[in-house]
mmCIF file of C-alpha atoms in Angstrom:
data_model
loop_
_atom_site.group_PDB
_atom_site.id
_atom_site.type_symbol
_atom_site.label_atom_id
_atom_site.label_comp_id
_atom_site.label_asym_id
_atom_site.label_seq_id
_atom_site.Cartn_x
_atom_site.Cartn_y
_atom_site.Cartn_z
ATOM 1 C CA MET A 21 123.054 204.974 137.191
ATOM 2 C CA SER A 22 126.497 206.124 136.071
ATOM 3 C CA VAL A 23 129.905 205.351 137.553
ATOM 4 C CA GLU A 24 130.532 209.077 137.955
ATOM 5 C CA ARG A 25 127.362 209.508 140.012
ATOM 6 C CA LEU A 26 128.218 206.452 142.116
ATOM 7 C CA ALA A 27 131.656 207.975 142.747
ATOM 8 C CA ARG A 28 130.126 211.291 143.826
ATOM 9 C CA ASP A 29 127.695 209.442 146.115
ATOM 10 C CA VAL A 30 130.623 207.933 148.032
ATOM 11 C CA GLY A 31 132.728 211.097 148.060
ATOM 12 C CA ILE A 32 135.060 210.561 145.097
ATOM 13 C CA GLU A 33 135.205 213.874 143.224
ATOM 14 C CA ALA A 34 137.594 212.840 140.427
ATOM 15 C CA PRO A 35 138.794 209.546 138.967
ATOM 16 C CA ARG A 36 141.633 207.819 140.810
ATOM 17 C CA ARG A 37 142.852 207.029 137.265
ATOM 18 C CA PHE A 38 143.682 203.335 137.635
ATOM 19 C CA VAL A 39 144.603 202.045 134.182
ATOM 20 C CA VAL A 40 144.686 198.438 133.072
ATOM 21 C CA ASP A 41 145.762 196.664 129.900
ATOM 22 C CA TRP A 42 142.219 195.528 129.125
ATOM 23 C CA GLN A 43 143.335 193.358 126.215
ATOM 24 C CA ARG A 44 145.532 191.382 128.612
ATOM 25 C CA ALA A 45 142.868 191.273 131.333
ATOM 26 C CA GLU A 46 140.141 190.046 128.984
ATOM 27 C CA SER A 47 142.511 187.522 127.433
ATOM 28 C CA GLU A 48 143.341 186.100 130.890
ATOM 29 C CA ILE A 49 139.642 185.890 131.831
ATOM 30 C CA GLY A 50 138.555 184.645 128.395
ATOM 31 C CA THR A 51 135.827 187.196 127.647
ATOM 32 C CA ARG A 52 135.074 190.865 127.188
ATOM 33 C CA LEU A 53 134.041 192.594 130.408
ATOM 34 C CA PRO A 54 131.213 195.079 130.994
ATOM 35 C CA ARG A 55 131.922 198.711 130.072
ATOM 36 C CA ASP A 56 130.599 200.011 133.395
ATOM 37 C CA TYR A 57 133.069 197.760 135.229
ATOM 38 C CA LYS A 58 135.977 199.123 133.164
ATOM 39 C CA GLU A 59 134.849 202.660 133.917
ATOM 40 C CA TYR A 60 134.500 201.738 137.603
ATOM 41 C CA VAL A 61 138.102 200.447 137.679
ATOM 42 C CA TYR A 62 139.349 203.752 136.217
ATOM 43 C CA TRP A 63 137.359 205.853 138.690
ATOM 44 C CA PHE A 64 137.703 203.746 141.838
ATOM 45 C CA GLY A 65 140.722 201.461 141.368
ATOM 46 C CA PRO A 66 141.468 198.902 144.081
ATOM 47 C CA GLY A 67 139.597 199.196 147.358
ATOM 48 C CA SER A 68 136.530 198.220 149.317
ATOM 49 C CA PHE A 69 133.280 199.613 150.550
ATOM 50 C CA ASP A 70 133.456 200.142 154.317
ATOM 51 C CA ASP A 71 136.167 197.431 154.562
ATOM 52 C CA TYR A 72 133.356 194.917 153.904
ATOM 53 C CA LEU A 73 132.688 194.587 150.166
ATOM 54 C CA ILE A 74 135.794 194.139 148.001
ATOM 55 C CA ILE A 75 135.648 194.601 144.233
ATOM 56 C CA CYS A 76 138.330 192.660 142.347
ATOM 57 C CA VAL A 77 140.504 194.612 139.910
ATOM 58 C CA PRO A 78 142.683 193.254 137.090
ATOM 59 C CA GLY A 79 146.404 193.781 137.211
ATOM 60 C CA VAL A 80 146.961 194.246 140.953
ATOM 61 C CA SER A 81 149.684 192.279 142.767
ATOM 62 C CA ASN A 82 147.380 191.009 145.545
ATOM 63 C CA SER A 83 146.136 187.568 144.462
ATOM 64 C CA HIS A 84 143.091 187.837 146.753
ATOM 65 C CA THR A 85 141.712 190.851 144.916
ATOM 66 C CA GLU A 86 142.968 190.322 141.346
ATOM 67 C CA LEU A 87 140.112 189.453 138.954
ATOM 68 C CA ALA A 88 141.596 186.488 137.012
ATOM 69 C CA ALA A 89 143.141 185.057 140.191
ATOM 70 C CA ARG A 90 139.743 185.261 141.924
ATOM 71 C CA LEU A 91 138.089 183.303 139.099
ATOM 72 C CA ALA A 92 140.787 180.605 139.298
ATOM 73 C CA ARG A 93 140.463 180.414 143.103
ATOM 74 C CA GLU A 94 136.662 180.124 143.046
ATOM 75 C CA ARG A 95 136.742 177.426 140.355
ATOM 76 C CA SER A 96 139.197 175.486 142.513
ATOM 77 C CA TRP A 97 137.087 175.902 145.676
ATOM 78 C CA GLU A 98 133.919 174.857 143.871
ATOM 79 C CA ALA A 99 135.571 171.740 142.452
ATOM 80 C CA ALA A 100 136.867 170.781 145.908
ATOM 81 C CA LEU A 101 133.494 171.348 147.616
ATOM 82 C CA THR A 102 131.171 169.831 145.034
ATOM 83 C CA THR A 103 129.253 166.935 146.540
ATOM 84 C CA PRO A 104 125.942 165.352 145.529
ATOM 85 C CA ARG A 105 124.324 166.948 148.621
ATOM 86 C CA ARG A 106 125.530 170.466 147.731
ATOM 87 C CA ARG A 107 124.434 169.947 144.125
ATOM 88 C CA ALA A 108 120.955 168.801 145.257
ATOM 89 C CA LYS A 109 120.592 171.910 147.482
ATOM 90 C CA GLY A 110 121.424 174.209 144.559
ATOM 91 C CA LEU A 111 124.672 175.338 146.174
ATOM 92 C CA VAL A 112 126.757 174.445 143.131
ATOM 93 C CA SER A 113 126.752 176.903 140.250
ATOM 94 C CA PRO A 114 128.502 176.612 136.931
ATOM 95 C CA PHE A 115 131.467 178.927 136.562
ATOM 96 C CA PHE A 116 132.501 180.800 133.466
ATOM 97 C CA PRO A 117 133.201 179.640 130.719
ATOM 98 C CA GLU A 118 130.204 177.327 131.169
ATOM 99 C CA PRO A 119 127.191 178.830 129.333
ATOM 100 C CA GLY A 120 125.577 181.318 131.731
ATOM 101 C CA GLY A 121 128.342 180.548 134.230
ATOM 102 C CA PHE A 122 129.224 182.734 137.180
ATOM 103 C CA LEU A 123 132.187 185.097 136.795
ATOM 104 C CA PRO A 124 133.288 186.440 140.202
ATOM 105 C CA PHE A 125 133.957 190.161 140.502
ATOM 106 C CA GLY A 126 133.797 190.701 144.254
ATOM 107 C CA PHE A 127 133.296 189.277 147.706
ATOM 108 C CA THR A 128 132.547 190.265 151.279
ATOM 109 C CA VAL A 129 134.772 189.773 154.293
ATOM 110 C CA ASP A 130 132.214 187.180 155.432
ATOM 111 C CA GLY A 131 133.018 185.004 152.404
ATOM 112 C CA ASP A 132 129.965 185.887 150.291
ATOM 113 C CA GLY A 133 130.571 185.973 146.539
ATOM 114 C CA LEU A 134 129.377 188.406 143.870
ATOM 115 C CA TYR A 135 129.224 187.372 140.225
ATOM 116 C CA TRP A 136 128.242 188.336 136.740
ATOM 117 C CA VAL A 137 125.869 185.801 135.197
ATOM 118 C CA THR A 138 127.480 185.446 131.773
ATOM 119 C CA SER A 139 124.322 184.776 129.747
ATOM 120 C CA GLY A 140 124.465 186.002 126.171
ATOM 121 C CA ASP A 141 127.185 187.569 124.069
ATOM 122 C CA ASP A 142 126.878 191.122 125.409
ATOM 123 C CA PRO A 143 128.687 191.653 128.741
ATOM 124 C CA ASP A 144 126.876 194.976 129.153
ATOM 125 C CA ARG A 145 123.648 193.012 129.605
ATOM 126 C CA TRP A 146 124.964 190.600 132.252
ATOM 127 C CA ILE A 147 123.073 190.657 135.518
ATOM 128 C CA VAL A 148 124.597 190.291 138.974
ATOM 129 C CA ALA A 149 124.185 187.325 141.300
ATOM 130 C CA GLY A 150 125.305 186.875 144.869
ATOM 131 C CA ARG A 151 125.815 183.800 146.973
ATOM 132 C CA GLY A 152 126.339 183.608 150.705
ATOM 133 C CA ARG A 153 127.494 180.580 152.636
ATOM 134 C CA GLY A 154 124.579 178.157 152.817
ATOM 135 C CA PHE A 155 122.324 180.367 150.667
ATOM 136 C CA GLU A 156 121.045 179.680 147.188
ATOM 137 C CA PRO A 157 122.294 182.217 144.624
ATOM 138 C CA THR A 158 120.246 185.426 144.411
ATOM 139 C CA CYS A 159 120.040 187.295 141.103
ATOM 140 C CA THR A 160 119.402 191.000 140.679
ATOM 141 C CA ARG A 161 117.604 192.669 137.798
ATOM 142 C CA GLY A 162 120.458 195.013 136.976
ATOM 143 C CA GLY A 163 124.109 195.069 136.136
ATOM 144 C CA PHE A 164 127.319 195.898 137.959
ATOM 145 C CA VAL A 165 126.887 199.616 138.734
ATOM 146 C CA ASP A 166 123.180 199.144 139.468
ATOM 147 C CA PHE A 167 124.127 196.563 142.097
ATOM 148 C CA LEU A 168 126.776 198.824 143.641
ATOM 149 C CA HIS A 169 124.270 201.677 143.812
ATOM 150 C CA THR A 170 121.879 199.506 145.849
ATOM 151 C CA PHE A 171 124.760 198.434 148.058
ATOM 152 C CA VAL A 172 126.062 201.913 148.880
ATOM 153 C CA TRP A 173 122.536 203.135 149.630
ATOM 154 C CA ASP A 174 121.887 200.046 151.787
ATOM 155 C CA THR A 175 118.971 198.821 149.680
ATOM 156 C CA VAL A 176 120.552 195.655 148.280
ATOM 157 C CA GLU A 177 118.167 192.714 148.360
ATOM 158 C CA MET A 178 120.398 189.774 149.182
ATOM 159 C CA MET A 179 119.569 188.052 152.465
ATOM 160 C CA PHE A 180 123.191 187.319 153.334
ATOM 161 C CA ILE A 181 124.226 190.985 153.102
ATOM 162 C CA ALA A 182 123.225 192.584 156.373
ATOM 163 C CA GLU A 183 122.004 196.146 156.681
ATOM 164 C CA THR A 184 124.812 198.528 157.505
ATOM 165 C CA GLU A 185 125.299 199.827 161.004
ATOM 166 C CA GLY A 186 127.384 202.693 159.669
ATOM 167 C CA ASP A 187 127.008 205.650 157.342
ATOM 168 C CA VAL A 188 124.836 205.740 154.242
ATOM 169 C CA PRO A 189 125.959 206.090 151.572
ATOM 170 C CA ILE A 190 128.452 203.409 152.504
ATOM 171 C CA PRO A 191 131.936 204.900 152.026
ATOM 172 C CA PHE A 192 134.629 203.654 149.667
ATOM 173 C CA GLU A 193 138.003 202.800 151.220
ATOM 174 C CA PRO A 194 140.805 203.200 148.637
ATOM 175 C CA ASP A 195 143.633 200.681 148.448
ATOM 176 C CA THR A 196 146.798 200.379 146.381
ATOM 177 C CA GLY A 197 146.153 196.800 145.236
ATOM 178 C CA GLU A 198 149.649 195.839 146.345
ATOM 179 C CA PHE A 199 150.344 192.514 147.980
ATOM 180 C CA PRO A 200 150.290 193.201 151.733
ATOM 181 C CA GLU A 201 153.423 192.687 153.819
ATOM 182 C CA GLY A 202 153.072 189.274 155.473
ATOM 183 C CA GLY A 203 149.949 188.545 153.405
ATOM 184 C CA THR A 204 148.685 185.127 152.436
ATOM 185 C CA GLY A 205 148.164 184.022 148.870
ATOM 186 C CA GLU A 206 150.502 184.996 146.076
ATOM 187 C CA ARG A 207 152.258 188.156 144.983
ATOM 188 C CA LEU A 208 151.344 188.587 141.316
ATOM 189 C CA GLU A 209 153.029 190.583 138.569
ATOM 190 C CA ALA A 210 151.205 193.912 138.626
ATOM 191 C CA TYR A 211 150.228 195.344 135.238
ATOM 192 C CA GLY A 212 147.639 197.873 136.429
ATOM 193 C CA ARG A 213 148.811 201.251 137.686
ATOM 194 C CA PHE A 214 147.665 204.693 138.699
ATOM 195 C CA GLU A 215 148.162 207.302 135.987
ATOM 196 C CA ASP A 216 150.066 210.402 136.890
ATOM 197 C CA ALA A 217 147.674 213.304 137.423
#
């Protein structure tokens, strides 16, 4: 599965041309990121699938959808919620940079998280995991674009992600990545931008 084919599947005929300083982004995260994700960011930029699944993008001013800010937020939430009971139920997962730790790249409006499992030195071989509230993490067999392909065609196998009641393929809803007027969270310094056509 290619990013270009995924884009065509959801009605994007040409890249939206969102460019990021990847050296800065990877420095802030602390690791290289998968190539298919970088290509996805260029083609899709900020946005969501059917206003349900949000993919985080580096360099946007909205702290809720910025990649490094999402990692920091999830680490903080996990630390605050870790209890012996949650640990015993398998509801606590190590976060990157722990070996094999989860690195969040997206979430649903229902509060479910999507992650790369950072096993090994090659980010292009990382698999995807998802975790819903009260569910044990579920791992897929494929990477980032493979997961998105199953999502847009409504064949994703994660119990907490319900079947769509809308169109298939599930449409992409573009966004600017800007901090919304009256929004919660923080307004960040934006370093990603759309290239002029």
